[in-house]
PDB file of C-alpha atoms in Angstrom:
ATOM      1  CA  MET H   1     -28.367 -88.563  15.502  1.00 42.00           C
ATOM      2  CA  TYR H   2     -26.153 -86.855  18.073  1.00 45.00           C
ATOM      3  CA  LEU H   3     -25.615 -89.383  20.850  1.00 46.00           C
ATOM      4  CA  ILE H   4     -24.108 -88.964  24.393  1.00 50.00           C
ATOM      5  CA  VAL H   5     -22.792 -92.467  24.963  1.00 54.00           C
ATOM      6  CA  ASP H   6     -20.790 -91.796  28.184  1.00 67.00           C
ATOM      7  CA  LYS H   7     -23.395 -93.810  30.100  1.00 75.00           C
ATOM      8  CA  THR H   8     -26.176 -96.318  29.311  1.00 87.00           C
ATOM      9  CA  PHE H   9     -28.850 -94.602  31.399  1.00 90.00           C
ATOM     10  CA  TYR H  10     -29.237 -90.965  32.768  1.00 94.00           C
ATOM     11  CA  LYS H  11     -31.492 -89.814  35.616  1.00 94.00           C
ATOM     12  CA  ILE H  12     -33.752 -86.910  34.922  1.00 95.00           C
ATOM     13  CA  SER H  13     -31.435 -84.749  36.970  1.00 94.00           C
ATOM     14  CA  GLN H  14     -28.527 -85.451  34.893  1.00 94.00           C
ATOM     15  CA  VAL H  15     -30.738 -84.722  31.639  1.00 95.00           C
ATOM     16  CA  GLU H  16     -31.572 -81.492  32.899  1.00 95.00           C
ATOM     17  CA  GLU H  17     -28.038 -80.630  33.468  1.00 94.00           C
ATOM     18  CA  LEU H  18     -26.719 -82.061  30.186  1.00 92.00           C
ATOM     19  CA  LEU H  19     -29.302 -80.446  27.879  1.00 92.00           C
ATOM     20  CA  GLY H  20     -30.413 -77.550  30.072  1.00 93.00           C
ATOM     21  CA  ILE H  21     -34.078 -78.455  30.020  1.00 95.00           C
ATOM     22  CA  PRO H  22     -35.986 -78.100  33.438  1.00 96.00           C
ATOM     23  CA  GLN H  23     -37.304 -81.347  34.876  1.00 96.00           C
ATOM     24  CA  THR H  24     -40.765 -79.951  34.751  1.00 97.00           C
ATOM     25  CA  THR H  25     -40.297 -79.622  31.182  1.00 96.00           C
ATOM     26  CA  LEU H  26     -39.190 -83.078  30.621  1.00 97.00           C
ATOM     27  CA  ARG H  27     -41.965 -84.614  32.690  1.00 96.00           C
ATOM     28  CA  PHE H  28     -44.537 -82.368  30.556  1.00 97.00           C
ATOM     29  CA  TRP H  29     -43.063 -83.511  27.240  1.00 96.00           C
ATOM     30  CA  GLU H  30     -43.418 -87.245  28.357  1.00 95.00           C
ATOM     31  CA  THR H  31     -47.145 -86.698  28.509  1.00 95.00           C
ATOM     32  CA  GLN H  32     -47.176 -84.977  25.350  1.00 95.00           C
ATOM     33  CA  PHE H  33     -44.868 -86.682  22.874  1.00 94.00           C
ATOM     34  CA  THR H  34     -45.503 -90.413  22.570  1.00 90.00           C
ATOM     35  CA  ILE H  35     -41.861 -90.931  21.237  1.00 90.00           C
ATOM     36  CA  LEU H  36     -40.590 -90.028  24.777  1.00 93.00           C
ATOM     37  CA  LYS H  37     -40.943 -92.846  27.043  1.00 93.00           C
ATOM     38  CA  PRO H  38     -38.069 -93.129  29.431  1.00 94.00           C
ATOM     39  CA  ARG H  39     -37.708 -96.489  31.541  1.00 93.00           C
ATOM     40  CA  ARG H  40     -38.999 -96.424  35.172  1.00 92.00           C
ATOM     41  CA  THR H  41     -37.870 -98.292  38.122  1.00 91.00           C
ATOM     42  CA  GLU H  42     -40.477 -99.779  40.614  1.00 93.00           C
ATOM     43  CA  LYS H  43     -40.221 -96.456  42.614  1.00 93.00           C
ATOM     44  CA  GLY H  44     -40.666 -94.436  39.314  1.00 91.00           C
ATOM     45  CA  THR H  45     -37.284 -93.195  39.108  1.00 93.00           C
ATOM     46  CA  ARG H  46     -36.876 -92.229  35.324  1.00 94.00           C
ATOM     47  CA  TYR H  47     -33.818 -93.516  33.251  1.00 95.00           C
ATOM     48  CA  TYR H  48     -33.182 -91.895  30.005  1.00 95.00           C
ATOM     49  CA  THR H  49     -31.101 -93.766  27.168  1.00 94.00           C
ATOM     50  CA  PRO H  50     -28.906 -91.944  24.934  1.00 91.00           C
ATOM     51  CA  GLU H  51     -31.619 -92.360  22.280  1.00 89.00           C
ATOM     52  CA  ASP H  52     -34.169 -90.712  24.413  1.00 93.00           C
ATOM     53  CA  LEU H  53     -31.759 -87.669  24.797  1.00 91.00           C
ATOM     54  CA  ASP H  54     -31.810 -87.466  21.156  1.00 86.00           C
ATOM     55  CA  LYS H  55     -35.628 -87.617  21.090  1.00 89.00           C
ATOM     56  CA  ILE H  56     -35.560 -84.971  23.547  1.00 93.00           C
ATOM     57  CA  ARG H  57     -33.179 -82.704  21.607  1.00 89.00           C
ATOM     58  CA  MET H  58     -35.582 -83.135  18.658  1.00 88.00           C
ATOM     59  CA  ILE H  59     -38.412 -81.950  20.564  1.00 93.00           C
ATOM     60  CA  GLN H  60     -36.185 -79.134  22.112  1.00 92.00           C
ATOM     61  CA  TYR H  61     -35.162 -78.198  18.376  1.00 88.00           C
ATOM     62  CA  LEU H  62     -39.006 -78.233  17.135  1.00 90.00           C
ATOM     63  CA  VAL H  63     -40.590 -76.302  20.370  1.00 93.00           C
ATOM     64  CA  LYS H  64     -37.864 -74.031  21.500  1.00 90.00           C
ATOM     65  CA  GLU H  65     -35.626 -73.309  18.375  1.00 86.00           C
ATOM     66  CA  ARG H  66     -38.235 -73.404  15.678  1.00 88.00           C
ATOM     67  CA  GLY H  67     -40.840 -71.998  18.115  1.00 94.00           C
ATOM     68  CA  LEU H  68     -43.539 -74.442  17.139  1.00 94.00           C
ATOM     69  CA  LYS H  69     -46.711 -74.948  19.498  1.00 95.00           C
ATOM     70  CA  ILE H  70     -46.829 -78.460  21.001  1.00 94.00           C
ATOM     71  CA  GLU H  71     -49.506 -79.692  18.792  1.00 94.00           C
ATOM     72  CA  LYS H  72     -47.782 -78.682  15.621  1.00 93.00           C
ATOM     73  CA  ALA H  73     -44.570 -80.490  16.845  1.00 92.00           C
ATOM     74  CA  GLN H  74     -46.471 -83.560  17.554  1.00 91.00           C
ATOM     75  CA  GLU H  75     -48.161 -83.436  14.291  1.00 90.00           C
ATOM     76  CA  ILE H  76     -44.670 -83.057  12.434  1.00 88.00           C
ATOM     77  CA  ILE H  77     -43.138 -85.828  14.381  1.00 86.00           C
ATOM     78  CA  LYS H  78     -46.182 -88.262  13.512  1.00 84.00           C
ATOM     79  CA  HIS H  79     -46.417 -87.584   9.914  1.00 80.00           C
ATOM     80  CA  ASN H  80     -42.816 -86.611   8.899  1.00 72.00           C
ATOM     81  CA  HIS H  81     -40.468 -88.107  11.551  1.00 63.00           C
ATOM     82  CA  THR H  82     -37.878 -88.989   9.036  1.00 67.00           C
ATOM     83  CA  GLY H  83     -37.902 -85.408   7.578  1.00 69.00           C
ATOM     84  CA  VAL H  84     -37.404 -83.938  11.031  1.00 72.00           C
ATOM     85  CA  THR H  85     -34.853 -86.258  12.040  1.00 69.00           C
ATOM     86  CA  LYS H  86     -32.886 -85.356   8.891  1.00 74.00           C
ATOM     87  CA  ARG H  87     -33.095 -81.567   9.401  1.00 75.00           C
ATOM     88  CA  TYR H  88     -32.529 -81.929  13.048  1.00 70.00           C
ATOM     89  CA  GLN H  89     -29.349 -84.035  12.291  1.00 74.00           C
ATOM     90  CA  ALA H  90     -28.274 -81.331   9.645  1.00 79.00           C
ATOM     91  CA  MET H  91     -28.793 -78.623  12.191  1.00 76.00           C
ATOM     92  CA  GLN H  92     -26.692 -80.404  14.686  1.00 76.00           C
ATOM     93  CA  ARG H  93     -23.928 -80.810  12.117  1.00 81.00           C
ATOM     94  CA  LEU H  94     -23.894 -77.207  11.216  1.00 83.00           C
ATOM     95  CA  GLN H  95     -23.880 -76.218  14.767  1.00 82.00           C
ATOM     96  CA  GLU H  96     -20.693 -78.562  15.296  1.00 85.00           C
ATOM     97  CA  VAL H  97     -19.040 -76.915  12.052  1.00 90.00           C
ATOM     98  CA  ARG H  98     -19.763 -73.461  13.514  1.00 90.00           C
ATOM     99  CA  LYS H  99     -18.408 -74.339  16.880  1.00 90.00           C
ATOM    100  CA  ARG H 100     -15.249 -75.615  15.390  1.00 91.00           C
ATOM    101  CA  LEU H 101     -14.789 -72.733  12.980  1.00 93.00           C
ATOM    102  CA  THR H 102     -15.058 -70.448  15.711  1.00 93.00           C
ATOM    103  CA  GLU H 103     -12.568 -72.247  17.929  1.00 92.00           C
ATOM    104  CA  LEU H 104     -10.151 -72.181  14.899  1.00 91.00           C
ATOM    105  CA  LEU H 105     -10.721 -68.412  14.425  1.00 91.00           C
ATOM    106  CA  ALA H 106      -9.904 -67.927  18.043  1.00 91.00           C
ATOM    107  CA  ALA H 107      -6.794 -69.939  17.817  1.00 89.00           C
ATOM    108  CA  ILE H 108      -5.495 -67.883  14.633  1.00 90.00           C
ATOM    109  CA  ASP H 109      -6.268 -64.566  16.646  1.00 88.00           C
ATOM    110  CA  ARG H 110      -4.265 -65.938  19.377  1.00 89.00           C
ATOM    111  CA  ARG H 111      -1.433 -66.654  17.285  1.00 85.00           C
ATOM    112  CA  ASN H 112      -1.312 -63.010  15.768  1.00 75.00           C
TER     113      ASN H 112
END
């Protein structure tokens, strides 16, 4: 999966900034998806691992990009986690290739 490995843990505000997902949505998804369980301090501060960020991206892919309802996304993750992971990884790679191709086209245009 696509990992952000700059840090070991991220606070919820950092996750919001990195992924563009509001904190309220992240908190709600924690209650709805059993795969998403960030670590917490004694004071309740959430700490997300890079693996948690990948899980959030997978949920974001299903709910926001594919437009699935929460219940359907839960069912897909529960019954076909491997398939979802593979599709998500393929989408991530394709998006990276598209970004790189766009950058290359822009570089060619600048040279002309």
